[in-house]
């Protein structure tokens, strides 16, 4: 397949990148960089895109996986940001990734912490959000409107809620991506299908307007990639390559609960944070049955780590907030894992000293004097627009962006008779993954909940996985629970040998 990424293609294209002069070099292959690579390649430009580690190694795999309509921004008066979110959410649901993004219901339990006045204000916000949905052209059939539920109905959807004092719940809908790292992989593969050279384990050591000094992290070899334009999409690490870019990273932690920890949860929850001025913690049931609980917003001081740690204080805080609505609060022993990500927030007026939660989520496209274009901030939901703006700034004479309706790898008619778990992960490619097990039944062996050896072999052959970490921590999310990761490691190694 033209979209297949694997070790052989990487080796070939790395060789080519040493000698070619490309139209655009993209540095960083999170959602923004992968989006920029696709935007540029689909405009007909030649592209090399590098990441120091792997696809989705950075913040893009640590998100809440919401493809949101920007309600929060509406509430804080950032109408432009809210509009952009609603438009981009519609593009993902309707055109570009309907196989990966779908509507998901959320309940706001009406407990004694949420007075009737606050409930009415929140419902007004939901209705405004619904109006934005309609204005952005997303049909109700893809994203239902809000409603108020009785306590009995709320308990049917979320049986772990405390029934005592529950007056009912507000039900709202928003978009959700089945897995943020899979979205990045789909974008990168689509870019590859349009001819982009997608090169992981290639660290940019220094950038200039006409290229970069790059190190192949697998061999240690250093070389130059020459380019007519350079886009720095390294997220929270952007200032390390372009010192004039100043960010105020903020840490967001999620807990990972095992399937069933909150009973048969059929909706997400918005849990009021006491004293948080309409701020809510999120309970986010996942397709694999695990439940994420997030999320904190704490400024990060000091150097930016490759993989941020989730401190115990964040874990304790989230457990306490969640306990406020549960019939039986959870103990620390029920937390199977935790992860943290760093928001690449752009420092703006009033930023210094203020709460990171109040910094704008709008993205910025910044040109440094030597011509490097840095794109930073924003969010997963708006990656396509960020990419369009960045490539537009880097290559002002290029043809117009085509990505608003460009289907990502896996979008398209789903074959019949394929298990639902494969359809959720692979969309139109689900049949090809199933074929692997038809040809070699040993590949049907389960590796973890919802994952077989065939998923891992597919990831090595087509999704650019180069080692066990790529397989366990990004192509699948088995690694979010350390003991699941340890149990699956031999299977990952076997898949690498087999593929
Ligand atoms: C906790 C949390 C929850 C969030 N939840 C949501 C949500 O629900 N919905 C939403 O829309 N948004 C959400 N966001 C925001 C969203 O996740 C980020 O805005 C987005 O993922 C940033 O992507 P990026 O590609 O810009 O950066 P990253 O994903 O961090 O990518 C940067 C890449 O650059 C690479 N890199 C760094 N240095 C170099 C170098 N020298 N050479 C080569 N490569 C390099 C890194 O390896 C990395 O892969 C959340 C953010 C956080 C932190």
Short mmCIF file of C-alpha atoms in Angstrom, two decimals, residues 32 64 102 116 148 180 184 229 250 256 262 266 274 309-310 315 323 409 434 441 456-457 466 487:
data_model
loop_
_atom_site.label_atom_id
_atom_site.label_comp_id
_atom_site.label_asym_id
_atom_site.label_seq_id
_atom_site.Cartn_x
_atom_site.Cartn_y
_atom_site.Cartn_z
CA UNK A 32 0.43 18.97 14.13
CA UNK A 64 -8.28 13.29 26.66
CA UNK A 102 -17.60 9.54 16.72
CA UNK A 116 -30.31 24.92 39.95
CA UNK A 148 -31.98 16.73 30.84
CA UNK A 180 -5.27 9.92 19.63
CA UNK A 184 -1.61 10.62 14.21
CA UNK A 229 10.83 25.81 3.72
CA UNK A 250 1.12 22.88 31.67
CA UNK A 256 -6.39 4.74 34.02
CA UNK A 262 -17.05 2.16 37.67
CA UNK A 266 -22.24 3.84 29.25
CA UNK A 274 -15.08 22.08 43.98
CA UNK A 309 5.52 11.72 35.05
CA UNK A 310 2.08 11.77 36.69
CA UNK A 315 -3.57 11.07 41.34
CA UNK A 323 -15.18 10.54 44.97
CA UNK A 409 -6.09 6.20 5.70
CA UNK A 434 -8.63 -9.95 9.48
CA UNK A 441 -4.48 -18.52 12.42
CA UNK A 456 1.04 -5.99 16.15
CA UNK A 457 2.20 -7.56 12.88
CA UNK A 466 10.01 -0.14 14.70
CA UNK A 487 2.72 -9.31 30.08
#
